PDB file of C-alpha atoms in Angstrom:
ATOM      1  CA  MET J   1      13.285  34.367 -22.342  1.00  0.00           C
ATOM      2  CA  ASN J   2      15.298  31.798 -20.540  1.00  0.00           C
ATOM      3  CA  SER J   3      15.047  28.374 -22.337  1.00  0.00           C
ATOM      4  CA  GLN J   4      18.073  26.793 -20.527  1.00  0.00           C
ATOM      5  CA  LEU J   5      16.227  25.534 -17.510  1.00  0.00           C
ATOM      6  CA  ASN J   6      17.225  22.135 -16.243  1.00  0.00           C
ATOM      7  CA  ILE J   7      16.393  19.919 -13.459  1.00  0.00           C
ATOM      8  CA  ASP J   8      17.885  16.647 -12.192  1.00  0.00           C
ATOM      9  CA  LEU J   9      15.592  14.017 -13.672  1.00  0.00           C
ATOM     10  CA  GLN J  10      16.933  11.321 -11.449  1.00  0.00           C
ATOM     11  CA  ALA J  11      16.156  13.356  -8.345  1.00  0.00           C
ATOM     12  CA  PHE J  12      12.867  14.421  -9.590  1.00  0.00           C
ATOM     13  CA  VAL J  13      11.972  10.769 -10.196  1.00  0.00           C
ATOM     14  CA  LYS J  14      13.088   9.774  -6.501  1.00  0.00           C
ATOM     15  CA  ARG J  15      10.979  12.662  -5.315  1.00  0.00           C
ATOM     16  CA  VAL J  16       7.943  11.676  -7.209  1.00  0.00           C
ATOM     17  CA  TYR J  17       8.383   8.028  -5.888  1.00  0.00           C
ATOM     18  CA  ASP J  18       8.690   9.092  -2.364  1.00  0.00           C
ATOM     19  CA  SER J  19       5.508  11.326  -2.727  1.00  0.00           C
ATOM     20  CA  LEU J  20       3.503   8.471  -4.016  1.00  0.00           C
ATOM     21  CA  LEU J  21       4.516   6.138  -1.254  1.00  0.00           C
ATOM     22  CA  TYR J  22       3.311   8.868   1.093  1.00  0.00           C
ATOM     23  CA  ASN J  23       0.019   9.811  -0.679  1.00  0.00           C
ATOM     24  CA  SER J  24      -0.998   6.370  -1.715  1.00  0.00           C
ATOM     25  CA  THR J  25      -2.810   4.382   1.079  1.00  0.00           C
ATOM     26  CA  PHE J  26      -2.429   1.158  -1.086  1.00  0.00           C
ATOM     27  CA  PHE J  27       1.285   1.166  -0.923  1.00  0.00           C
ATOM     28  CA  ASN J  28       0.623   0.056   2.865  1.00  0.00           C
ATOM     29  CA  PHE J  29      -0.589  -3.190   1.345  1.00  0.00           C
ATOM     30  CA  LEU J  30       2.526  -4.036  -0.622  1.00  0.00           C
ATOM     31  CA  ASN J  31       5.361  -6.063   0.661  1.00  0.00           C
ATOM     32  CA  GLU J  32       8.265  -3.963   0.899  1.00  0.00           C
ATOM     33  CA  ASN J  33      10.463  -6.591  -0.129  1.00  0.00           C
ATOM     34  CA  TYR J  34       9.222  -6.453  -3.559  1.00  0.00           C
ATOM     35  CA  ILE J  35       9.214  -2.916  -3.951  1.00  0.00           C
ATOM     36  CA  GLY J  36      12.409  -1.953  -5.619  1.00  0.00           C
ATOM     37  CA  GLU J  37      14.086   1.587  -5.766  1.00  0.00           C
ATOM     38  CA  VAL J  38      13.161   3.880  -8.540  1.00  0.00           C
ATOM     39  CA  ARG J  39      14.078   2.428 -11.850  1.00  0.00           C
ATOM     40  CA  GLN J  40      14.338   4.006 -15.358  1.00  0.00           C
ATOM     41  CA  THR J  41      15.050   0.688 -17.236  1.00  0.00           C
ATOM     42  CA  GLY J  42      14.278  -2.980 -17.062  1.00  0.00           C
ATOM     43  CA  ALA J  43      11.492  -5.432 -17.776  1.00  0.00           C
ATOM     44  CA  PRO J  44       7.908  -4.159 -16.334  1.00  0.00           C
ATOM     45  CA  ILE J  45       7.396  -7.559 -14.684  1.00  0.00           C
ATOM     46  CA  ILE J  46       8.339  -8.994 -11.460  1.00  0.00           C
ATOM     47  CA  GLU J  47       8.134 -12.531 -10.546  1.00  0.00           C
ATOM     48  CA  VAL J  48       7.757 -13.724  -6.847  1.00  0.00           C
ATOM     49  CA  ILE J  49       9.129 -17.014  -6.076  1.00  0.00           C
ATOM     50  CA  LYS J  50       7.501 -18.740  -3.005  1.00  0.00           C
ATOM     51  CA  THR J  51       8.885 -21.496  -1.164  1.00  0.00           C
ATOM     52  CA  THR J  52       6.125 -24.301  -0.489  1.00  0.00           C
ATOM     53  CA  PRO J  53       5.492 -25.362   3.043  1.00  0.00           C
ATOM     54  CA  MET J  54       8.119 -27.742   4.336  1.00  0.00           C
ATOM     55  CA  SER J  55       7.521 -31.166   5.914  1.00  0.00           C
ATOM     56  CA  VAL J  56       9.147 -32.189   9.308  1.00  0.00           C
ATOM     57  CA  ASN J  57      10.751 -35.504  10.131  1.00  0.00           C
ATOM     58  CA  VAL J  58       9.655 -36.938  13.532  1.00  0.00           C
ATOM     59  CA  ARG J  59      11.656 -39.623  15.174  1.00  0.00           C
ATOM     60  CA  GLN J  60       9.858 -42.240  17.081  1.00  0.00           C
ATOM     61  CA  THR J  61      12.670 -43.398  19.010  1.00  0.00           C
ATOM     62  CA  ALA J  62      16.019 -41.988  20.194  1.00  0.00           C
ATOM     63  CA  GLU J  63      17.748 -44.061  17.342  1.00  0.00           C
ATOM     64  CA  ILE J  64      17.170 -43.797  13.611  1.00  0.00           C
ATOM     65  CA  GLN J  65      15.532 -46.919  12.808  1.00  0.00           C
ATOM     66  CA  SER J  66      15.265 -46.280   8.914  1.00  0.00           C
ATOM     67  CA  ALA J  67      16.877 -43.783   6.339  1.00  0.00           C
ATOM     68  CA  LEU J  68      16.307 -40.347   6.744  1.00  0.00           C
ATOM     69  CA  ALA J  69      13.624 -38.591   4.505  1.00  0.00           C
ATOM     70  CA  PRO J  70      14.854 -35.075   4.115  1.00  0.00           C
ATOM     71  CA  ALA J  71      12.259 -32.374   3.086  1.00  0.00           C
ATOM     72  CA  LEU J  72      12.239 -31.444  -0.509  1.00  0.00           C
ATOM     73  CA  SER J  73      12.274 -27.762  -1.138  1.00  0.00           C
ATOM     74  CA  THR J  74       9.796 -26.917  -3.922  1.00  0.00           C
ATOM     75  CA  TYR J  75       8.768 -23.495  -5.144  1.00  0.00           C
ATOM     76  CA  SER J  76       5.884 -21.939  -7.006  1.00  0.00           C
ATOM     77  CA  SER J  77       5.907 -18.349  -8.603  1.00  0.00           C
ATOM     78  CA  VAL J  78       3.446 -15.630  -9.327  1.00  0.00           C
ATOM     79  CA  LYS J  79       4.238 -12.997 -11.939  1.00  0.00           C
ATOM     80  CA  VAL J  80       3.249  -9.396 -11.432  1.00  0.00           C
ATOM     81  CA  ASP J  81       2.609  -7.389 -14.417  1.00  0.00           C
ATOM     82  CA  LEU J  82       3.534  -3.598 -13.752  1.00  0.00           C
ATOM     83  CA  THR J  83       1.863  -2.634 -17.088  1.00  0.00           C
ATOM     84  CA  GLU J  84      -1.559  -3.485 -15.602  1.00  0.00           C
ATOM     85  CA  LEU J  85      -1.975   0.259 -14.676  1.00  0.00           C
ATOM     86  CA  PRO J  86       0.195   2.473 -17.115  1.00  0.00           C
ATOM     87  CA  MET J  87      -0.172   6.170 -16.527  1.00  0.00           C
ATOM     88  CA  ASP J  88       1.664   9.181 -17.973  1.00  0.00           C
ATOM     89  CA  TYR J  89       3.231  11.791 -15.826  1.00  0.00           C
ATOM     90  CA  SER J  90       3.369  14.639 -18.165  1.00  0.00           C
ATOM     91  CA  ILE J  91       3.337  18.046 -16.831  1.00  0.00           C
ATOM     92  CA  ARG J  92       3.714  21.510 -18.458  1.00  0.00           C
ATOM     93  CA  VAL J  93       4.251  25.064 -17.082  1.00  0.00           C
ATOM     94  CA  PRO J  94       4.005  28.177 -19.016  1.00  0.00           C
ATOM     95  CA  VAL J  95       7.468  29.639 -19.417  1.00  0.00           C
ATOM     96  CA  THR J  96       5.975  33.063 -18.895  1.00  0.00           C
ATOM     97  CA  VAL J  97       6.172  32.178 -15.027  1.00  0.00           C
ATOM     98  CA  VAL J  98      10.119  31.532 -15.310  1.00  0.00           C
ATOM     99  CA  GLY J  99      10.841  35.191 -14.395  1.00  0.00           C
ATOM    100  CA  SER J 100       8.885  34.854 -11.151  1.00  0.00           C
ATOM    101  CA  ASP J 101       9.435  31.451  -9.543  1.00  0.00           C
ATOM    102  CA  ILE J 102       9.797  28.443 -11.719  1.00  0.00           C
ATOM    103  CA  THR J 103      10.576  26.334  -8.742  1.00  0.00           C
ATOM    104  CA  ASN J 104       7.477  26.999  -6.968  1.00  0.00           C
ATOM    105  CA  ALA J 105       5.463  26.613 -10.180  1.00  0.00           C
ATOM    106  CA  LEU J 106       6.789  23.194 -10.928  1.00  0.00           C
ATOM    107  CA  GLN J 107       6.292  21.814  -7.334  1.00  0.00           C
ATOM    108  CA  ASP J 108       2.736  23.000  -7.461  1.00  0.00           C
ATOM    109  CA  VAL J 109       1.898  20.937 -10.666  1.00  0.00           C
ATOM    110  CA  ILE J 110       3.966  18.094  -9.367  1.00  0.00           C
ATOM    111  CA  ASP J 111       2.152  17.933  -6.032  1.00  0.00           C
ATOM    112  CA  LEU J 112      -1.228  17.863  -8.013  1.00  0.00           C
ATOM    113  CA  LYS J 113      -0.021  15.051 -10.265  1.00  0.00           C
ATOM    114  CA  ASP J 114       1.210  13.108  -7.378  1.00  0.00           C
ATOM    115  CA  SER J 115      -2.089  13.264  -5.724  1.00  0.00           C
ATOM    116  CA  ALA J 116      -4.036  12.343  -9.079  1.00  0.00           C
ATOM    117  CA  ILE J 117      -1.736   9.348  -9.529  1.00  0.00           C
ATOM    118  CA  ALA J 118      -1.969   8.155  -5.900  1.00  0.00           C
ATOM    119  CA  LYS J 119      -5.857   8.104  -6.326  1.00  0.00           C
ATOM    120  CA  GLN J 120      -5.484   5.992  -9.357  1.00  0.00           C
ATOM    121  CA  ILE J 121      -3.354   3.591  -7.558  1.00  0.00           C
ATOM    122  CA  ASP J 122      -5.659   3.316  -4.670  1.00  0.00           C
ATOM    123  CA  THR J 123      -8.694   2.892  -6.648  1.00  0.00           C
ATOM    124  CA  TYR J 124      -6.880   0.157  -8.900  1.00  0.00           C
ATOM    125  CA  GLY J 125      -5.466  -1.663  -5.881  1.00  0.00           C
ATOM    126  CA  TYR J 126      -8.548  -1.521  -3.623  1.00  0.00           C
ATOM    127  CA  ALA J 127     -10.915  -2.886  -6.452  1.00  0.00           C
ATOM    128  CA  LYS J 128      -8.358  -5.659  -7.146  1.00  0.00           C
ATOM    129  CA  ILE J 129      -7.979  -6.595  -3.451  1.00  0.00           C
ATOM    130  CA  LYS J 130     -11.985  -6.720  -3.325  1.00  0.00           C
ATOM    131  CA  GLY J 131     -12.083  -9.434  -5.980  1.00  0.00           C
ATOM    132  CA  SER J 132      -9.357 -11.609  -4.291  1.00  0.00           C
ATOM    133  CA  VAL J 133     -10.244 -11.903  -0.562  1.00  0.00           C
ATOM    134  CA  THR J 134     -12.774 -14.388   0.612  1.00  0.00           C
ATOM    135  CA  GLN J 135     -12.529 -14.382   4.414  1.00  0.00           C
ATOM    136  CA  ALA J 136     -14.662 -11.989   6.158  1.00  0.00           C
ATOM    137  CA  PHE J 137     -14.963 -10.548   9.616  1.00  0.00           C
ATOM    138  CA  GLN J 138     -17.883  -8.512  11.176  1.00  0.00           C
ATOM    139  CA  TRP J 139     -16.259  -5.226  12.253  1.00  0.00           C
ATOM    140  CA  ASN J 140     -18.867  -3.391  14.458  1.00  0.00           C
ATOM    141  CA  PRO J 141     -17.154  -2.472  17.738  1.00  0.00           C
ATOM    142  CA  ALA J 142     -19.480  -0.975  20.249  1.00  0.00           C
ATOM    143  CA  ASN J 143     -17.076   0.336  22.791  1.00  0.00           C
ATOM    144  CA  GLN J 144     -13.486   0.495  23.867  1.00  0.00           C
ATOM    145  CA  GLN J 145     -13.309  -3.113  24.960  1.00  0.00           C
ATOM    146  CA  GLY J 146     -15.029  -4.022  21.635  1.00  0.00           C
ATOM    147  CA  TYR J 147     -12.098  -2.662  19.618  1.00  0.00           C
ATOM    148  CA  ILE J 148      -9.555  -4.678  21.752  1.00  0.00           C
ATOM    149  CA  ASP J 149     -11.459  -7.655  21.467  1.00  0.00           C
ATOM    150  CA  ALA J 150     -11.754  -7.274  17.518  1.00  0.00           C
ATOM    151  CA  LEU J 151      -7.989  -6.681  17.210  1.00  0.00           C
ATOM    152  CA  ASN J 152      -7.268  -9.927  19.428  1.00  0.00           C
ATOM    153  CA  LYS J 153      -9.633 -11.915  17.359  1.00  0.00           C
ATOM    154  CA  LEU J 154      -8.024 -10.741  13.996  1.00  0.00           C
ATOM    155  CA  ARG J 155      -4.557 -11.321  15.218  1.00  0.00           C
ATOM    156  CA  ALA J 156      -5.279 -14.782  16.425  1.00  0.00           C
ATOM    157  CA  THR J 157      -6.975 -15.547  13.152  1.00  0.00           C
ATOM    158  CA  LEU J 158      -3.973 -14.645  10.999  1.00  0.00           C
ATOM    159  CA  PHE J 159      -1.623 -16.158  13.568  1.00  0.00           C
ATOM    160  CA  ASN J 160      -3.416 -19.572  13.461  1.00  0.00           C
ATOM    161  CA  LYS J 161      -2.901 -19.324   9.534  1.00  0.00           C
ATOM    162  CA  ASP J 162       0.817 -19.231  10.048  1.00  0.00           C
ATOM    163  CA  VAL J 163       1.022 -15.411   9.400  1.00  0.00           C
ATOM    164  CA  TYR J 164       3.064 -14.061  12.404  1.00  0.00           C
ATOM    165  CA  GLY J 165       3.405 -10.403  13.191  1.00  0.00           C
ATOM    166  CA  GLY J 166       3.569  -7.350  11.072  1.00  0.00           C
ATOM    167  CA  TYR J 167      -0.261  -6.910  11.306  1.00  0.00           C
ATOM    168  CA  ARG J 168      -1.914  -3.962   9.720  1.00  0.00           C
ATOM    169  CA  LEU J 169      -5.241  -2.560   9.814  1.00  0.00           C
ATOM    170  CA  GLY J 170      -6.583  -0.190   7.161  1.00  0.00           C
ATOM    171  CA  LEU J 171      -9.799   1.263   8.052  1.00  0.00           C
ATOM    172  CA  ASP J 172     -12.563   3.479   6.275  1.00  0.00           C
ATOM    173  CA  ALA J 173     -11.917   7.056   7.203  1.00  0.00           C
ATOM    174  CA  LEU J 174     -14.724   7.327   9.827  1.00  0.00           C
ATOM    175  CA  GLU J 175     -13.914   3.896  11.418  1.00  0.00           C
ATOM    176  CA  TYR J 176     -10.302   4.786  11.551  1.00  0.00           C
ATOM    177  CA  ALA J 177     -11.305   8.248  13.523  1.00  0.00           C
ATOM    178  CA  ASN J 178     -13.394   6.077  16.002  1.00  0.00           C
ATOM    179  CA  TYR J 179     -10.652   3.464  16.412  1.00  0.00           C
ATOM    180  CA  VAL J 180      -8.023   6.025  17.131  1.00  0.00           C
ATOM    181  CA  SER J 181     -10.260   7.906  19.546  1.00  0.00           C
ATOM    182  CA  ALA J 182     -11.224   4.798  21.408  1.00  0.00           C
ATOM    183  CA  LEU J 183      -7.742   3.364  21.914  1.00  0.00           C
ATOM    184  CA  THR J 184      -5.872   6.728  22.702  1.00  0.00           C
ATOM    185  CA  SER J 185      -8.390   7.517  25.358  1.00  0.00           C
ATOM    186  CA  ILE J 186      -7.293   4.328  27.147  1.00  0.00           C
ATOM    187  CA  LEU J 187      -3.542   5.037  26.427  1.00  0.00           C
ATOM    188  CA  LYS J 188      -3.757   8.587  27.723  1.00  0.00           C
ATOM    189  CA  PHE J 189      -5.050   7.127  30.858  1.00  0.00           C
ATOM    190  CA  GLU J 190      -2.803   4.256  31.373  1.00  0.00           C
ATOM    191  CA  THR J 191       0.607   5.782  30.208  1.00  0.00           C
ATOM    192  CA  MET J 192      -0.080   9.310  31.564  1.00  0.00           C
ATOM    193  CA  ALA J 193       1.494  10.449  28.373  1.00  0.00           C
ATOM    194  CA  GLY J 194      -0.981  13.219  27.773  1.00  0.00           C
ATOM    195  CA  VAL J 195      -2.677  14.315  24.650  1.00  0.00           C
ATOM    196  CA  GLU J 196       0.696  14.931  22.627  1.00  0.00           C
ATOM    197  CA  GLY J 197       2.166  11.753  23.700  1.00  0.00           C
ATOM    198  CA  VAL J 198      -0.221   9.562  22.066  1.00  0.00           C
ATOM    199  CA  ASP J 199      -0.064   8.733  18.313  1.00  0.00           C
ATOM    200  CA  ARG J 200      -0.376   6.246  15.638  1.00  0.00           C
ATOM    201  CA  GLY J 201       2.975   4.627  16.625  1.00  0.00           C
ATOM    202  CA  ILE J 202       2.321   4.166  20.291  1.00  0.00           C
ATOM    203  CA  ILE J 203      -0.822   2.675  19.477  1.00  0.00           C
ATOM    204  CA  ALA J 204       0.695   0.209  17.172  1.00  0.00           C
ATOM    205  CA  ARG J 205       3.136  -0.682  19.769  1.00  0.00           C
ATOM    206  CA  ALA J 206       0.542  -1.064  22.540  1.00  0.00           C
ATOM    207  CA  TYR J 207      -1.749  -3.480  20.580  1.00  0.00           C
ATOM    208  CA  GLY J 208       0.663  -4.890  18.025  1.00  0.00           C
ATOM    209  CA  VAL J 209      -1.393  -3.464  14.944  1.00  0.00           C
ATOM    210  CA  ASP J 210      -0.228  -0.834  12.739  1.00  0.00           C
ATOM    211  CA  ALA J 211      -3.479   1.044  11.543  1.00  0.00           C
ATOM    212  CA  PHE J 212      -4.048   3.645   8.827  1.00  0.00           C
ATOM    213  CA  GLU J 213      -7.082   5.262   7.296  1.00  0.00           C
ATOM    214  CA  ILE J 214      -8.506   4.643   3.665  1.00  0.00           C
ATOM    215  CA  ASN J 215     -10.509   7.008   1.736  1.00  0.00           C
ATOM    216  CA  SER J 216     -14.034   5.877   2.049  1.00  0.00           C
ATOM    217  CA  ASN J 217     -14.656   6.099  -1.807  1.00  0.00           C
ATOM    218  CA  TYR J 218     -11.842   3.337  -2.299  1.00  0.00           C
ATOM    219  CA  VAL J 219     -13.133   1.089   0.278  1.00  0.00           C
ATOM    220  CA  ASN J 220     -16.673   1.196  -1.022  1.00  0.00           C
ATOM    221  CA  PRO J 221     -16.869   2.506  -4.661  1.00  0.00           C
ATOM    222  CA  VAL J 222     -20.159   3.795  -5.877  1.00  0.00           C
ATOM    223  CA  VAL J 223     -21.598   0.774  -7.545  1.00  0.00           C
ATOM    224  CA  ALA J 224     -24.984  -0.703  -8.097  1.00  0.00           C
ATOM    225  CA  ASP J 225     -24.349  -3.718  -5.937  1.00  0.00           C
ATOM    226  CA  HIS J 226     -25.035  -2.574  -2.295  1.00  0.00           C
ATOM    227  CA  SER J 227     -24.866  -6.039  -1.043  1.00  0.00           C
ATOM    228  CA  GLU J 228     -22.013  -5.454   1.519  1.00  0.00           C
ATOM    229  CA  THR J 229     -20.439  -2.647   3.257  1.00  0.00           C
ATOM    230  CA  VAL J 230     -16.642  -2.961   3.626  1.00  0.00           C
ATOM    231  CA  LYS J 231     -15.353  -1.144   6.573  1.00  0.00           C
ATOM    232  CA  GLY J 232     -11.553  -2.150   5.834  1.00  0.00           C
ATOM    233  CA  TYR J 233      -9.028  -4.813   5.744  1.00  0.00           C
ATOM    234  CA  PHE J 234      -6.854  -6.494   8.382  1.00  0.00           C
ATOM    235  CA  PHE J 235      -3.636  -8.179   6.847  1.00  0.00           C
ATOM    236  CA  ASN J 236      -0.007  -8.629   6.546  1.00  0.00           C
ATOM    237  CA  SER J 237       2.021  -7.262   3.659  1.00  0.00           C
ATOM    238  CA  VAL J 238       3.302 -10.710   2.763  1.00  0.00           C
ATOM    239  CA  ALA J 239      -0.310 -11.085   1.079  1.00  0.00           C
ATOM    240  CA  VAL J 240       0.258  -8.437  -1.646  1.00  0.00           C
ATOM    241  CA  VAL J 241       3.131  -7.593  -3.765  1.00  0.00           C
ATOM    242  CA  GLY J 242       3.747  -4.820  -6.156  1.00  0.00           C
ATOM    243  CA  ASP J 243       6.022  -2.468  -7.735  1.00  0.00           C
ATOM    244  CA  THR J 244       6.024   1.138  -9.193  1.00  0.00           C
ATOM    245  CA  PHE J 245       8.001   1.311 -12.720  1.00  0.00           C
ATOM    246  CA  PHE J 246       9.020   4.600 -13.947  1.00  0.00           C
ATOM    247  CA  ASP J 247      10.261   4.742 -17.572  1.00  0.00           C
ATOM    248  CA  SER J 248      11.152   7.365 -20.441  1.00  0.00           C
ATOM    249  CA  PHE J 249      11.303  10.635 -18.348  1.00  0.00           C
ATOM    250  CA  VAL J 250      12.331  13.512 -20.627  1.00  0.00           C
ATOM    251  CA  GLN J 251      12.333  17.313 -20.202  1.00  0.00           C
ATOM    252  CA  TYR J 252      11.729  19.980 -22.787  1.00  0.00           C
ATOM    253  CA  ASN J 253      12.896  23.426 -22.045  1.00  0.00           C
ATOM    254  CA  GLY J 254      10.523  25.311 -23.979  1.00  0.00           C
ATOM    255  CA  ASN J 255      10.665  23.443 -27.250  1.00  0.00           C
ATOM    256  CA  TYR J 256       8.000  20.788 -26.683  1.00  0.00           C
ATOM    257  CA  PRO J 257       6.583  19.649 -29.951  1.00  0.00           C
ATOM    258  CA  GLY J 258       3.153  21.543 -30.378  1.00  0.00           C
ATOM    259  CA  PHE J 259       3.710  23.484 -27.110  1.00  0.00           C
ATOM    260  CA  PRO J 260       6.879  25.525 -27.737  1.00  0.00           C
ATOM    261  CA  GLY J 261       5.755  28.074 -25.059  1.00  0.00           C
ATOM    262  CA  TYR J 262       5.705  25.595 -22.179  1.00  0.00           C
ATOM    263  CA  TYR J 263       8.365  24.161 -19.744  1.00  0.00           C
ATOM    264  CA  VAL J 264       7.386  20.372 -20.114  1.00  0.00           C
ATOM    265  CA  ILE J 265       8.280  17.143 -18.172  1.00  0.00           C
ATOM    266  CA  GLU J 266       7.162  13.999 -19.945  1.00  0.00           C
ATOM    267  CA  GLY J 267       7.243  10.629 -18.645  1.00  0.00           C
ATOM    268  CA  ASN J 268       5.344   7.203 -18.181  1.00  0.00           C
ATOM    269  CA  MET J 269       4.808   5.389 -15.087  1.00  0.00           C
ATOM    270  CA  MET J 270       3.418   1.904 -14.504  1.00  0.00           C
ATOM    271  CA  PHE J 271       2.129   0.142 -11.439  1.00  0.00           C
ATOM    272  CA  GLY J 272       1.096  -3.408 -10.875  1.00  0.00           C
ATOM    273  CA  ALA J 273       0.081  -5.747  -7.790  1.00  0.00           C
ATOM    274  CA  ASP J 274      -1.041  -9.267  -7.092  1.00  0.00           C
ATOM    275  CA  VAL J 275      -2.320 -10.862  -4.237  1.00  0.00           C
ATOM    276  CA  VAL J 276      -0.009 -13.921  -3.405  1.00  0.00           C
ATOM    277  CA  ARG J 277      -1.579 -15.094  -0.128  1.00  0.00           C
ATOM    278  CA  GLY J 278      -5.216 -14.551   0.134  1.00  0.00           C
ATOM    279  CA  ASP J 279      -5.272 -16.339   3.551  1.00  0.00           C
ATOM    280  CA  ALA J 280      -3.090 -13.287   5.061  1.00  0.00           C
ATOM    281  CA  ILE J 281      -6.180 -10.791   4.129  1.00  0.00           C
ATOM    282  CA  ILE J 282      -9.325 -10.459   6.215  1.00  0.00           C
ATOM    283  CA  LYS J 283     -12.107  -8.156   4.803  1.00  0.00           C
ATOM    284  CA  LEU J 284     -13.768  -6.359   7.556  1.00  0.00           C
ATOM    285  CA  GLN J 285     -17.604  -5.669   6.884  1.00  0.00           C
ATOM    286  CA  SER J 286     -20.449  -4.328   8.899  1.00  0.00           C
ATOM    287  CA  GLU J 287     -22.932  -7.214   8.134  1.00  0.00           C
ATOM    288  CA  SER J 288     -22.835 -10.429  10.151  1.00  0.00           C
ATOM    289  CA  VAL J 289     -20.524 -13.089   8.948  1.00  0.00           C
ATOM    290  CA  SER J 290     -21.509 -16.776   8.854  1.00  0.00           C
ATOM    291  CA  SER J 291     -18.913 -18.993  10.440  1.00  0.00           C
TER     292      SER J 291
END
């Protein structure tokens, strides 16, 4: 029996990280400036330094009548604890499959683990967002023009709050399907691109909003309180920061304590996120919203 199997743990962790970014929809919320490369050492806390709004001197005449009052640059900070959602990334594969195809056997369990962890990140992340956002918007477009009007109002709302560009729209799975169907039908006609020529990227360029779908169970978890039905969120990634932290990855080639008959990869993963600009997120709900 071959007990000398070995894999590149650094490459493995990088592959896991990329897979989580792909599988977890909540990662669309995170400010990419604060998502570091895969790390195996370091403190599991990141601190976000925010510059406070600056004042502007306005000259009343062409000449300076009094001393200048230069703006004072001041800062505030938010600490994001990456130990808020600690998870283990342990997998074990019977060494009896080594003779057949250990690579595919490992990849199979890795894919399943990636999916499970991405689901945990989404469940945790959207629950945290739900308790942090106060501004709401009624999302109930009735037709194609209704979707365009809703996007224009949402973009204008964030723009007027000094949030410029980079707009994203995360919608419940059914709402996302309706959104894509409504807007692509317009683009197909206007651009003459055809069915294959219209995709998420073209919609984003045409309307200035990058959209993605969210598992309905994450947007509206099953709870006793059914006072509202959330359809999704409109936001800019400046609002939420976070990071994924990998630590203590090790592999056992058939000599794992207690499980000597398995090829084992053992490790820990931590994930943390925090809302730093609540005004850059708008909750979309089906009920009417009072102004």
